[in-house]
Amino acid sequence: MWESNVRKVVPYVPGEQPKISKLIKLNTNENPYPPSPRVSERLSNLNVSDFRKYPAPDCEILREALAKKYNLETDNVFVGVGSDDVLAVAFLTYFNSKKPILFPDVTYSFYDVWADTFNIPYETIPLNEDFSINPGDYFKENGGVVIANPNAPTGLYLGIDGIEAVLAANPDSVVIVDEAYIDFGGESALKFIDKYENLLVVQTFSKSRSMAGMRIGFAMGCKKIIKYLSDVKFSINSYTMNMPSLELGVLAVEDDEYFVSCCKKVISTREWTKGELARLGFTFPDSMTNFIFVKYNGDKSRDHIAAELRKRGIIVRCFNSDRTKEYMRISIGTDDEMKTLISALEEILYA
Amino acid sequence: MWESNVRKVVPYVPGEQPKISKLIKLNTNENPYPPSPRVSERLSNLNVSDFRKYPAPDCEILREALAKKYNLETDNVFVGVGSDDVLAVAFLTYFNSKKPILFPDVTYSFYDVWADTFNIPYETIPLNEDFSINPGDYFKENGGVVIANPNAPTGLYLGIDGIEAVLAANPDSVVIVDEAYIDFGGESALKFIDKYENLLVVQTFSKSRSMAGMRIGFAMGCKKIIKYLSDVKFSINSYTMNMPSLELGVLAVEDDEYFVSCCKKVISTREWTKGELARLGFTFPDSMTNFIFVKYNGDKSRDHIAAELRKRGIIVRCFNSDRTKEYMRISIGTDDEMKTLISALEEILYA
């Protein structure tokens, strides 16, 4: 039977992408604002005739733009089809030890899926009771470390000293710091790439740069660690980034002013939303991301609240592990969307 | 040392993508014609605001369009970031036996790279002296079979009976038929997907559909074999296809008339080029693709001819294995480009 040689996996289940318009979609941490107007301009100037040609396999224009933005050289930067692609190739590249890789028990739910898919042994480290990460838990022998900072779905940020402690304690392992949400207030570990060559910092265009639909992620590290990643990528797919991603990605990076202003708006809306949610009786770890991970402490269950929100056209994300089953993850939308959310919650909780 | 756990690979080296304009680029089998005008129209109507949202992870609109074109159901179709992505995921999905997978000694040079990258044992089967494939060579025990049909870089097409013989002899293995070049004259193995559930047919938008720059490949097979592939894909990257690929891909498939007319033009130019190359003293397997794999039988070496062509702004592709080192692979360009090529060759060979 041909099926006996088939790799059987339990796939990651992404957040719903309903095809209904007019929804208030607060379930996949998308940015409520469109990409930079310069992306739109460039799009209308794309030369469709060029689609017949292969894109540059080295993705140089986009890596150059990112290098310039982060004061690096092009060879310190790797790009892929969303940070999921970058992280998957990174797992395959760096985690070939028989010792388990380490990551928190409550974190991005793709890490264990990649480990399973690529037969990488792993051990999950329980977060503290308050969902914070204890860096000391990552000082033991391991085949690699993955820390999302800020962490998802908790939203909590680990100070940069904590990241440095993990890096310093693990010269024999690659430490991946997944910074998908770093632009919403945290400080990046990027400043350590010269000091720790075992560090890979991964970021994405899907959240702070409003480009989830373009699938662009990137990694930064010392040239040596990037070269290994790049070699494996070229051994899987030489031409990963299509022409529009490369061309439009450059403009999204170059328009720094627009980027910064969008992040500020999201942060300001988040802070307002925190106040309102606290007022309504929700508790949550203090988010440094574009979402809030909330628990209601009154007499309505999480599933009831989520279902009632949905009836009102508002979608949030629910996870179902032992430690997360009472929580909802609510993405930060526009001010208007969050006001609608708060009114809906008032109705659901107190009507 | 962190490097001891790093996967070290010898990456595939893609054909050059020089950044010089005015070149006659006959080295990567790109289509000389632009994509359908409907692609261009759709591009100008894309809504940039939608870039902020994740694309549909199931890629349904594109799979539906392909299903309609090939009289299949959506669940018979899988799409990926170029056929390289589709093939890489397919290797990872189907080839988990301890027995070697089989493919020809002269074929697409990525097959052994994927096998090495994913630790899949493999055995290469020598093509016949004339570069043809002998189906009987694939009747022995194996962990899977991969046949490019037409084969690259030879250009030779194996009749569909030969493919069926391989399928029938291998009920315990997945047989991948890589049909990157099938639209230039061959008959697809697609008609066997109901009869042989171990068949996966892989095609691409990069050649016949003039969309190399958009990175779209696809696979077709029975629903069960596609489901396995899809599960592994969702375990690596849930959102592989960006919004422009999905939206523009649909238009490229729907404009069948344009597609057929481009293929006809390429075929007609190829046949003219064959006559001219034969007249100049080249021999070649009879190509059913958009390239010709030629050997010069006079007193000039291949490397000399390729270097002289390059001086004249014409780039072709040279391979360097024992069996290919006297050959050049020449992609089919426009009529004008091929006339320029022939004049250049006359000058190089007889001046």
mmCIF file with all atom_site columns, N, CA, C and O in Angstrom, chain A residues 1 3 7 19 30-31 51-54 60 92-93 114 172 207 213 215 224 228 236 239 242-243 245, chain B residues 1 3 7 19 30-31 51-54 60 92-93 96 114 172 207 213 215 228 236 239 242-243 245:
data_model
loop_
_atom_site.group_PDB
_atom_site.id
_atom_site.type_symbol
_atom_site.label_atom_id
_atom_site.label_alt_id
_atom_site.label_comp_id
_atom_site.label_asym_id
_atom_site.label_entity_id
_atom_site.label_seq_id
_atom_site.pdbx_PDB_ins_code
_atom_site.Cartn_x
_atom_site.Cartn_y
_atom_site.Cartn_z
_atom_site.occupancy
_atom_site.B_iso_or_equiv
_atom_site.pdbx_formal_charge
_atom_site.auth_seq_id
_atom_site.auth_comp_id
_atom_site.auth_asym_id
_atom_site.auth_atom_id
_atom_site.pdbx_PDB_model_num
ATOM 1   N N  . MET A 1 1   ? 0.835   -1.211 0.000   1.00 0.00 ? 1   MET A N  1
ATOM 2   C CA . MET A 1 1   ? 0.000   0.000  0.000   1.00 0.00 ? 1   MET A CA 1
ATOM 3   C C  . MET A 1 1   ? 0.869   1.261  0.000   1.00 0.00 ? 1   MET A C  1
ATOM 4   O O  . MET A 1 1   ? 1.703   1.436  0.903   1.00 0.00 ? 1   MET A O  1
ATOM 5   N N  . GLU A 1 3   ? 0.195   4.108  0.911   1.00 0.00 ? 3   GLU A N  1
ATOM 6   C CA . GLU A 1 3   ? -0.044  4.990  2.056   1.00 0.00 ? 3   GLU A CA 1
ATOM 7   C C  . GLU A 1 3   ? 0.849   4.706  3.248   1.00 0.00 ? 3   GLU A C  1
ATOM 8   O O  . GLU A 1 3   ? 0.971   5.535  4.140   1.00 0.00 ? 3   GLU A O  1
ATOM 9   N N  . ARG A 1 7   ? 3.808   10.495 5.258   1.00 0.00 ? 7   ARG A N  1
ATOM 10  C CA . ARG A 1 7   ? 3.953   11.229 6.512   1.00 0.00 ? 7   ARG A CA 1
ATOM 11  C C  . ARG A 1 7   ? 2.570   11.692 6.957   1.00 0.00 ? 7   ARG A C  1
ATOM 12  O O  . ARG A 1 7   ? 1.893   12.419 6.228   1.00 0.00 ? 7   ARG A O  1
ATOM 13  N N  . LYS A 1 19  ? -15.647 34.404 4.772   1.00 0.00 ? 19  LYS A N  1
ATOM 14  C CA . LYS A 1 19  ? -15.806 35.160 3.532   1.00 0.00 ? 19  LYS A CA 1
ATOM 15  C C  . LYS A 1 19  ? -16.964 36.155 3.609   1.00 0.00 ? 19  LYS A C  1
ATOM 16  O O  . LYS A 1 19  ? -17.447 36.649 2.609   1.00 0.00 ? 19  LYS A O  1
ATOM 17  N N  . GLU A 1 30  ? -4.672  40.798 12.578  1.00 0.00 ? 30  GLU A N  1
ATOM 18  C CA . GLU A 1 30  ? -4.336  41.617 11.413  1.00 0.00 ? 30  GLU A CA 1
ATOM 19  C C  . GLU A 1 30  ? -4.332  43.089 11.810  1.00 0.00 ? 30  GLU A C  1
ATOM 20  O O  . GLU A 1 30  ? -4.969  43.487 12.784  1.00 0.00 ? 30  GLU A O  1
ATOM 21  N N  . ASN A 1 31  ? -3.636  43.893 11.046  1.00 0.00 ? 31  ASN A N  1
ATOM 22  C CA . ASN A 1 31  ? -3.608  45.327 11.282  1.00 0.00 ? 31  ASN A CA 1
ATOM 23  C C  . ASN A 1 31  ? -4.898  45.932 10.732  1.00 0.00 ? 31  ASN A C  1
ATOM 24  O O  . ASN A 1 31  ? -5.306  45.585 9.628   1.00 0.00 ? 31  ASN A O  1
ATOM 25  N N  . PHE A 1 51  ? 6.134   39.462 -15.181 1.00 0.00 ? 51  PHE A N  1
ATOM 26  C CA . PHE A 1 51  ? 5.686   38.238 -14.512 1.00 0.00 ? 51  PHE A CA 1
ATOM 27  C C  . PHE A 1 51  ? 6.179   36.990 -15.240 1.00 0.00 ? 51  PHE A C  1
ATOM 28  O O  . PHE A 1 51  ? 6.268   35.928 -14.659 1.00 0.00 ? 51  PHE A O  1
ATOM 29  N N  . ARG A 1 52  ? 6.463   37.103 -16.529 1.00 0.00 ? 52  ARG A N  1
ATOM 30  C CA . ARG A 1 52  ? 6.903   35.920 -17.279 1.00 0.00 ? 52  ARG A CA 1
ATOM 31  C C  . ARG A 1 52  ? 8.288   35.440 -16.827 1.00 0.00 ? 52  ARG A C  1
ATOM 32  O O  . ARG A 1 52  ? 8.653   34.296 -17.050 1.00 0.00 ? 52  ARG A O  1
ATOM 33  N N  . LYS A 1 53  ? 9.035   36.341 -16.185 1.00 0.00 ? 53  LYS A N  1
ATOM 34  C CA . LYS A 1 53  ? 10.396  36.005 -15.759 1.00 0.00 ? 53  LYS A CA 1
ATOM 35  C C  . LYS A 1 53  ? 10.444  35.556 -14.301 1.00 0.00 ? 53  LYS A C  1
ATOM 36  O O  . LYS A 1 53  ? 9.665   36.007 -13.477 1.00 0.00 ? 53  LYS A O  1
ATOM 37  N N  . TYR A 1 54  ? 11.413  34.715 -13.983 1.00 0.00 ? 54  TYR A N  1
ATOM 38  C CA . TYR A 1 54  ? 11.617  34.348 -12.587 1.00 0.00 ? 54  TYR A CA 1
ATOM 39  C C  . TYR A 1 54  ? 12.028  35.580 -11.794 1.00 0.00 ? 54  TYR A C  1
ATOM 40  O O  . TYR A 1 54  ? 12.751  36.441 -12.307 1.00 0.00 ? 54  TYR A O  1
ATOM 41  N N  . GLU A 1 60  ? 17.246  40.205 -3.316  1.00 0.00 ? 60  GLU A N  1
ATOM 42  C CA . GLU A 1 60  ? 18.168  41.234 -2.854  1.00 0.00 ? 60  GLU A CA 1
ATOM 43  C C  . GLU A 1 60  ? 17.513  42.582 -2.559  1.00 0.00 ? 60  GLU A C  1
ATOM 44  O O  . GLU A 1 60  ? 17.833  43.205 -1.542  1.00 0.00 ? 60  GLU A O  1
ATOM 45  N N  . LEU A 1 92  ? 14.132  23.423 10.531  1.00 0.00 ? 92  LEU A N  1
ATOM 46  C CA . LEU A 1 92  ? 14.782  22.383 9.736   1.00 0.00 ? 92  LEU A CA 1
ATOM 47  C C  . LEU A 1 92  ? 16.301  22.596 9.700   1.00 0.00 ? 92  LEU A C  1
ATOM 48  O O  . LEU A 1 92  ? 17.072  21.644 9.677   1.00 0.00 ? 92  LEU A O  1
ATOM 49  N N  . THR A 1 93  ? 16.711  23.847 9.690   1.00 0.00 ? 93  THR A N  1
ATOM 50  C CA . THR A 1 93  ? 18.136  24.166 9.574   1.00 0.00 ? 93  THR A CA 1
ATOM 51  C C  . THR A 1 93  ? 18.884  23.951 10.885  1.00 0.00 ? 93  THR A C  1
ATOM 52  O O  . THR A 1 93  ? 19.956  23.328 10.897  1.00 0.00 ? 93  THR A O  1
ATOM 53  N N  . TRP A 1 114 ? 5.625   22.123 13.906  1.00 0.00 ? 114 TRP A N  1
ATOM 54  C CA . TRP A 1 114 ? 6.863   21.994 13.127  1.00 0.00 ? 114 TRP A CA 1
ATOM 55  C C  . TRP A 1 114 ? 7.763   20.903 13.703  1.00 0.00 ? 114 TRP A C  1
ATOM 56  O O  . TRP A 1 114 ? 8.347   20.121 12.966  1.00 0.00 ? 114 TRP A O  1
ATOM 57  N N  . ASP A 1 172 ? 25.739  26.606 22.771  1.00 0.00 ? 172 ASP A N  1
ATOM 58  C CA . ASP A 1 172 ? 25.715  25.408 21.930  1.00 0.00 ? 172 ASP A CA 1
ATOM 59  C C  . ASP A 1 172 ? 24.394  25.206 21.207  1.00 0.00 ? 172 ASP A C  1
ATOM 60  O O  . ASP A 1 172 ? 24.198  24.188 20.540  1.00 0.00 ? 172 ASP A O  1
ATOM 61  N N  . LYS A 1 207 ? 1.766   41.844 10.659  1.00 0.00 ? 207 LYS A N  1
ATOM 62  C CA . LYS A 1 207 ? 1.082   42.557 11.739  1.00 0.00 ? 207 LYS A CA 1
ATOM 63  C C  . LYS A 1 207 ? 1.364   44.062 11.613  1.00 0.00 ? 207 LYS A C  1
ATOM 64  O O  . LYS A 1 207 ? 0.553   44.804 11.092  1.00 0.00 ? 207 LYS A O  1
ATOM 65  N N  . GLY A 1 213 ? -1.552  39.720 3.716   1.00 0.00 ? 213 GLY A N  1
ATOM 66  C CA . GLY A 1 213 ? -1.957  39.171 2.428   1.00 0.00 ? 213 GLY A CA 1
ATOM 67  C C  . GLY A 1 213 ? -0.825  39.004 1.436   1.00 0.00 ? 213 GLY A C  1
ATOM 68  O O  . GLY A 1 213 ? -0.988  38.355 0.405   1.00 0.00 ? 213 GLY A O  1
ATOM 69  N N  . ARG A 1 215 ? 2.289   37.843 2.421   1.00 0.00 ? 215 ARG A N  1
ATOM 70  C CA . ARG A 1 215 ? 3.149   36.760 2.913   1.00 0.00 ? 215 ARG A CA 1
ATOM 71  C C  . ARG A 1 215 ? 4.638   37.132 2.856   1.00 0.00 ? 215 ARG A C  1
ATOM 72  O O  . ARG A 1 215 ? 5.385   36.665 1.996   1.00 0.00 ? 215 ARG A O  1
ATOM 73  N N  . LYS A 1 224 ? 26.878  34.286 9.384   1.00 0.00 ? 224 LYS A N  1
ATOM 74  C CA . LYS A 1 224 ? 27.061  32.839 9.346   1.00 0.00 ? 224 LYS A CA 1
ATOM 75  C C  . LYS A 1 224 ? 25.726  32.114 9.554   1.00 0.00 ? 224 LYS A C  1
ATOM 76  O O  . LYS A 1 224 ? 25.383  31.189 8.820   1.00 0.00 ? 224 LYS A O  1
ATOM 77  N N  . TYR A 1 228 ? 23.555  29.645 6.709   1.00 0.00 ? 228 TYR A N  1
ATOM 78  C CA . TYR A 1 228 ? 23.035  28.286 6.878   1.00 0.00 ? 228 TYR A CA 1
ATOM 79  C C  . TYR A 1 228 ? 21.552  28.217 6.507   1.00 0.00 ? 228 TYR A C  1
ATOM 80  O O  . TYR A 1 228 ? 21.095  27.291 5.841   1.00 0.00 ? 228 TYR A O  1
ATOM 81  N N  . ILE A 1 236 ? 15.344  23.782 -0.875  1.00 0.00 ? 236 ILE A N  1
ATOM 82  C CA . ILE A 1 236 ? 13.924  23.420 -0.848  1.00 0.00 ? 236 ILE A CA 1
ATOM 83  C C  . ILE A 1 236 ? 13.184  24.133 -1.975  1.00 0.00 ? 236 ILE A C  1
ATOM 84  O O  . ILE A 1 236 ? 12.457  23.531 -2.739  1.00 0.00 ? 236 ILE A O  1
ATOM 85  N N  . TYR A 1 239 ? 13.079  29.936 -5.515  1.00 0.00 ? 239 TYR A N  1
ATOM 86  C CA . TYR A 1 239 ? 12.363  31.178 -5.822  1.00 0.00 ? 239 TYR A CA 1
ATOM 87  C C  . TYR A 1 239 ? 11.127  31.260 -4.941  1.00 0.00 ? 239 TYR A C  1
ATOM 88  O O  . TYR A 1 239 ? 10.023  30.940 -5.381  1.00 0.00 ? 239 TYR A O  1
ATOM 89  N N  . ASN A 1 242 ? 7.533   35.987 -4.629  1.00 0.00 ? 242 ASN A N  1
ATOM 90  C CA . ASN A 1 242 ? 7.149   36.398 -5.969  1.00 0.00 ? 242 ASN A CA 1
ATOM 91  C C  . ASN A 1 242 ? 7.428   37.886 -6.197  1.00 0.00 ? 242 ASN A C  1
ATOM 92  O O  . ASN A 1 242 ? 7.799   38.627 -5.281  1.00 0.00 ? 242 ASN A O  1
ATOM 93  N N  . MET A 1 243 ? 7.298   38.273 -7.443  1.00 0.00 ? 243 MET A N  1
ATOM 94  C CA . MET A 1 243 ? 7.716   39.620 -7.824  1.00 0.00 ? 243 MET A CA 1
ATOM 95  C C  . MET A 1 243 ? 6.962   40.698 -7.055  1.00 0.00 ? 243 MET A C  1
ATOM 96  O O  . MET A 1 243 ? 7.591   41.624 -6.514  1.00 0.00 ? 243 MET A O  1
ATOM 97  N N  . SER A 1 245 ? 5.641   40.591 -4.071  1.00 0.00 ? 245 SER A N  1
ATOM 98  C CA . SER A 1 245 ? 6.112   40.615 -2.675  1.00 0.00 ? 245 SER A CA 1
ATOM 99  C C  . SER A 1 245 ? 7.409   41.395 -2.564  1.00 0.00 ? 245 SER A C  1
ATOM 100 O O  . SER A 1 245 ? 7.586   42.203 -1.649  1.00 0.00 ? 245 SER A O  1
ATOM 101 N N  . MET B 1 1   ? 29.357  23.914 20.506  1.00 0.00 ? 1   MET B N  1
ATOM 102 C CA . MET B 1 1   ? 29.204  24.798 19.351  1.00 0.00 ? 1   MET B CA 1
ATOM 103 C C  . MET B 1 1   ? 27.811  24.638 18.723  1.00 0.00 ? 1   MET B C  1
ATOM 104 O O  . MET B 1 1   ? 27.429  23.538 18.346  1.00 0.00 ? 1   MET B O  1
ATOM 105 N N  . GLU B 1 3   ? 26.869  25.242 15.893  1.00 0.00 ? 3   GLU B N  1
ATOM 106 C CA . GLU B 1 3   ? 26.893  24.799 14.490  1.00 0.00 ? 3   GLU B CA 1
ATOM 107 C C  . GLU B 1 3   ? 26.847  23.285 14.323  1.00 0.00 ? 3   GLU B C  1
ATOM 108 O O  . GLU B 1 3   ? 26.558  22.796 13.235  1.00 0.00 ? 3   GLU B O  1
ATOM 109 N N  . ARG B 1 7   ? 21.896  21.705 9.924   1.00 0.00 ? 7   ARG B N  1
ATOM 110 C CA . ARG B 1 7   ? 21.784  20.913 8.700   1.00 0.00 ? 7   ARG B CA 1
ATOM 111 C C  . ARG B 1 7   ? 22.629  21.569 7.626   1.00 0.00 ? 7   ARG B C  1
ATOM 112 O O  . ARG B 1 7   ? 22.413  22.735 7.289   1.00 0.00 ? 7   ARG B O  1
ATOM 113 N N  . LYS B 1 19  ? 20.911  41.000 -14.107 1.00 0.00 ? 19  LYS B N  1
ATOM 114 C CA . LYS B 1 19  ? 20.130  42.229 -14.001 1.00 0.00 ? 19  LYS B CA 1
ATOM 115 C C  . LYS B 1 19  ? 20.376  43.183 -15.174 1.00 0.00 ? 19  LYS B C  1
ATOM 116 O O  . LYS B 1 19  ? 20.057  44.355 -15.120 1.00 0.00 ? 19  LYS B O  1
ATOM 117 N N  . GLU B 1 30  ? 11.893  30.432 -19.531 1.00 0.00 ? 30  GLU B N  1
ATOM 118 C CA . GLU B 1 30  ? 10.763  31.326 -19.333 1.00 0.00 ? 30  GLU B CA 1
ATOM 119 C C  . GLU B 1 30  ? 10.000  31.474 -20.647 1.00 0.00 ? 30  GLU B C  1
ATOM 120 O O  . GLU B 1 30  ? 10.544  31.264 -21.731 1.00 0.00 ? 30  GLU B O  1
ATOM 121 N N  . ASN B 1 31  ? 8.748   31.832 -20.536 1.00 0.00 ? 31  ASN B N  1
ATOM 122 C CA . ASN B 1 31  ? 7.930   32.062 -21.713 1.00 0.00 ? 31  ASN B CA 1
ATOM 123 C C  . ASN B 1 31  ? 8.277   33.435 -22.284 1.00 0.00 ? 31  ASN B C  1
ATOM 124 O O  . ASN B 1 31  ? 8.407   34.390 -21.525 1.00 0.00 ? 31  ASN B O  1
ATOM 125 N N  . PHE B 1 51  ? -4.610  43.801 1.435   1.00 0.00 ? 51  PHE B N  1
ATOM 126 C CA . PHE B 1 51  ? -3.303  43.230 1.780   1.00 0.00 ? 51  PHE B CA 1
ATOM 127 C C  . PHE B 1 51  ? -3.134  43.082 3.293   1.00 0.00 ? 51  PHE B C  1
ATOM 128 O O  . PHE B 1 51  ? -2.335  42.305 3.758   1.00 0.00 ? 51  PHE B O  1
ATOM 129 N N  . ARG B 1 52  ? -3.851  43.907 4.054   1.00 0.00 ? 52  ARG B N  1
ATOM 130 C CA . ARG B 1 52  ? -3.712  43.829 5.509   1.00 0.00 ? 52  ARG B CA 1
ATOM 131 C C  . ARG B 1 52  ? -4.238  42.509 6.062   1.00 0.00 ? 52  ARG B C  1
ATOM 132 O O  . ARG B 1 52  ? -3.889  42.100 7.158   1.00 0.00 ? 52  ARG B O  1
ATOM 133 N N  . LYS B 1 53  ? -5.117  41.837 5.297   1.00 0.00 ? 53  LYS B N  1
ATOM 134 C CA . LYS B 1 53  ? -5.733  40.592 5.770   1.00 0.00 ? 53  LYS B CA 1
ATOM 135 C C  . LYS B 1 53  ? -4.978  39.359 5.270   1.00 0.00 ? 53  LYS B C  1
ATOM 136 O O  . LYS B 1 53  ? -4.398  39.366 4.191   1.00 0.00 ? 53  LYS B O  1
ATOM 137 N N  . TYR B 1 54  ? -5.030  38.282 6.038   1.00 0.00 ? 54  TYR B N  1
ATOM 138 C CA . TYR B 1 54  ? -4.465  37.022 5.568   1.00 0.00 ? 54  TYR B CA 1
ATOM 139 C C  . TYR B 1 54  ? -5.232  36.550 4.343   1.00 0.00 ? 54  TYR B C  1
ATOM 140 O O  . TYR B 1 54  ? -6.445  36.746 4.247   1.00 0.00 ? 54  TYR B O  1
ATOM 141 N N  . GLU B 1 60  ? -8.848  28.495 -2.179  1.00 0.00 ? 60  GLU B N  1
ATOM 142 C CA . GLU B 1 60  ? -9.972  27.892 -2.886  1.00 0.00 ? 60  GLU B CA 1
ATOM 143 C C  . GLU B 1 60  ? -10.228 28.471 -4.283  1.00 0.00 ? 60  GLU B C  1
ATOM 144 O O  . GLU B 1 60  ? -10.475 27.719 -5.221  1.00 0.00 ? 60  GLU B O  1
ATOM 145 N N  . LEU B 1 92  ? 8.487   15.309 0.960   1.00 0.00 ? 92  LEU B N  1
ATOM 146 C CA . LEU B 1 92  ? 8.376   15.190 2.417   1.00 0.00 ? 92  LEU B CA 1
ATOM 147 C C  . LEU B 1 92  ? 7.154   14.355 2.814   1.00 0.00 ? 92  LEU B C  1
ATOM 148 O O  . LEU B 1 92  ? 7.190   13.604 3.782   1.00 0.00 ? 92  LEU B O  1
ATOM 149 N N  . THR B 1 93  ? 6.094   14.465 2.043   1.00 0.00 ? 93  THR B N  1
ATOM 150 C CA . THR B 1 93  ? 4.843   13.769 2.370   1.00 0.00 ? 93  THR B CA 1
ATOM 151 C C  . THR B 1 93  ? 4.895   12.286 2.025   1.00 0.00 ? 93  THR B C  1
ATOM 152 O O  . THR B 1 93  ? 4.523   11.440 2.838   1.00 0.00 ? 93  THR B O  1
ATOM 153 N N  . ASN B 1 96  ? 8.713   8.345  2.681   1.00 0.00 ? 96  ASN B N  1
ATOM 154 C CA . ASN B 1 96  ? 9.189   8.062  4.030   1.00 0.00 ? 96  ASN B CA 1
ATOM 155 C C  . ASN B 1 96  ? 9.531   6.589  4.214   1.00 0.00 ? 96  ASN B C  1
ATOM 156 O O  . ASN B 1 96  ? 9.449   6.049  5.307   1.00 0.00 ? 96  ASN B O  1
ATOM 157 N N  . TRP B 1 114 ? 16.485  17.675 -3.017  1.00 0.00 ? 114 TRP B N  1
ATOM 158 C CA . TRP B 1 114 ? 15.413  17.445 -2.033  1.00 0.00 ? 114 TRP B CA 1
ATOM 159 C C  . TRP B 1 114 ? 15.649  16.152 -1.262  1.00 0.00 ? 114 TRP B C  1
ATOM 160 O O  . TRP B 1 114 ? 15.458  16.104 -0.049  1.00 0.00 ? 114 TRP B O  1
ATOM 161 N N  . ASP B 1 172 ? 2.543   0.152  -4.499  1.00 0.00 ? 172 ASP B N  1
ATOM 162 C CA . ASP B 1 172 ? 2.996   0.435  -3.133  1.00 0.00 ? 172 ASP B CA 1
ATOM 163 C C  . ASP B 1 172 ? 3.808   1.718  -3.020  1.00 0.00 ? 172 ASP B C  1
ATOM 164 O O  . ASP B 1 172 ? 4.352   2.018  -1.953  1.00 0.00 ? 172 ASP B O  1
ATOM 165 N N  . LYS B 1 207 ? 6.024   28.215 -16.945 1.00 0.00 ? 207 LYS B N  1
ATOM 166 C CA . LYS B 1 207 ? 6.437   28.042 -18.337 1.00 0.00 ? 207 LYS B CA 1
ATOM 167 C C  . LYS B 1 207 ? 5.280   28.409 -19.269 1.00 0.00 ? 207 LYS B C  1
ATOM 168 O O  . LYS B 1 207 ? 5.227   29.512 -19.795 1.00 0.00 ? 207 LYS B O  1
ATOM 169 N N  . GLY B 1 213 ? 7.262   34.710 -12.469 1.00 0.00 ? 213 GLY B N  1
ATOM 170 C CA . GLY B 1 213 ? 7.444   35.742 -11.452 1.00 0.00 ? 213 GLY B CA 1
ATOM 171 C C  . GLY B 1 213 ? 6.396   35.726 -10.353 1.00 0.00 ? 213 GLY B C  1
ATOM 172 O O  . GLY B 1 213 ? 6.556   36.393 -9.327  1.00 0.00 ? 213 GLY B O  1
ATOM 173 N N  . ARG B 1 215 ? 5.223   32.737 -9.020  1.00 0.00 ? 215 ARG B N  1
ATOM 174 C CA . ARG B 1 215 ? 5.431   31.535 -8.204  1.00 0.00 ? 215 ARG B CA 1
ATOM 175 C C  . ARG B 1 215 ? 4.126   30.793 -7.923  1.00 0.00 ? 215 ARG B C  1
ATOM 176 O O  . ARG B 1 215 ? 3.585   30.846 -6.810  1.00 0.00 ? 215 ARG B O  1
ATOM 177 N N  . TYR B 1 228 ? -3.363  14.162 1.900   1.00 0.00 ? 228 TYR B N  1
ATOM 178 C CA . TYR B 1 228 ? -2.099  13.958 2.616   1.00 0.00 ? 228 TYR B CA 1
ATOM 179 C C  . TYR B 1 228 ? -1.137  15.128 2.370   1.00 0.00 ? 228 TYR B C  1
ATOM 180 O O  . TYR B 1 228 ? -0.467  15.619 3.271   1.00 0.00 ? 228 TYR B O  1
ATOM 181 N N  . ILE B 1 236 ? 3.438   23.049 7.771   1.00 0.00 ? 236 ILE B N  1
ATOM 182 C CA . ILE B 1 236 ? 4.674   23.792 7.523   1.00 0.00 ? 236 ILE B CA 1
ATOM 183 C C  . ILE B 1 236 ? 4.365   25.276 7.397   1.00 0.00 ? 236 ILE B C  1
ATOM 184 O O  . ILE B 1 236 ? 5.017   26.112 8.018   1.00 0.00 ? 236 ILE B O  1
ATOM 185 N N  . TYR B 1 239 ? -0.345  29.631 5.173   1.00 0.00 ? 239 TYR B N  1
ATOM 186 C CA . TYR B 1 239 ? -0.710  30.662 4.195   1.00 0.00 ? 239 TYR B CA 1
ATOM 187 C C  . TYR B 1 239 ? 0.419   30.802 3.190   1.00 0.00 ? 239 TYR B C  1
ATOM 188 O O  . TYR B 1 239 ? 1.245   31.706 3.291   1.00 0.00 ? 239 TYR B O  1
ATOM 189 N N  . ASN B 1 242 ? 0.190   34.174 -1.711  1.00 0.00 ? 242 ASN B N  1
ATOM 190 C CA . ASN B 1 242 ? -0.256  35.516 -1.350  1.00 0.00 ? 242 ASN B CA 1
ATOM 191 C C  . ASN B 1 242 ? -1.451  35.942 -2.205  1.00 0.00 ? 242 ASN B C  1
ATOM 192 O O  . ASN B 1 242 ? -1.841  35.269 -3.168  1.00 0.00 ? 242 ASN B O  1
ATOM 193 N N  . MET B 1 243 ? -2.037  37.052 -1.817  1.00 0.00 ? 243 MET B N  1
ATOM 194 C CA . MET B 1 243 ? -3.288  37.466 -2.422  1.00 0.00 ? 243 MET B CA 1
ATOM 195 C C  . MET B 1 243 ? -3.134  37.685 -3.934  1.00 0.00 ? 243 MET B C  1
ATOM 196 O O  . MET B 1 243 ? -3.953  37.175 -4.714  1.00 0.00 ? 243 MET B O  1
ATOM 197 N N  . SER B 1 245 ? -1.089  36.258 -6.050  1.00 0.00 ? 245 SER B N  1
ATOM 198 C CA . SER B 1 245 ? -0.957  34.956 -6.727  1.00 0.00 ? 245 SER B CA 1
ATOM 199 C C  . SER B 1 245 ? -2.314  34.308 -6.911  1.00 0.00 ? 245 SER B C  1
ATOM 200 O O  . SER B 1 245 ? -2.627  33.773 -7.982  1.00 0.00 ? 245 SER B O  1
#
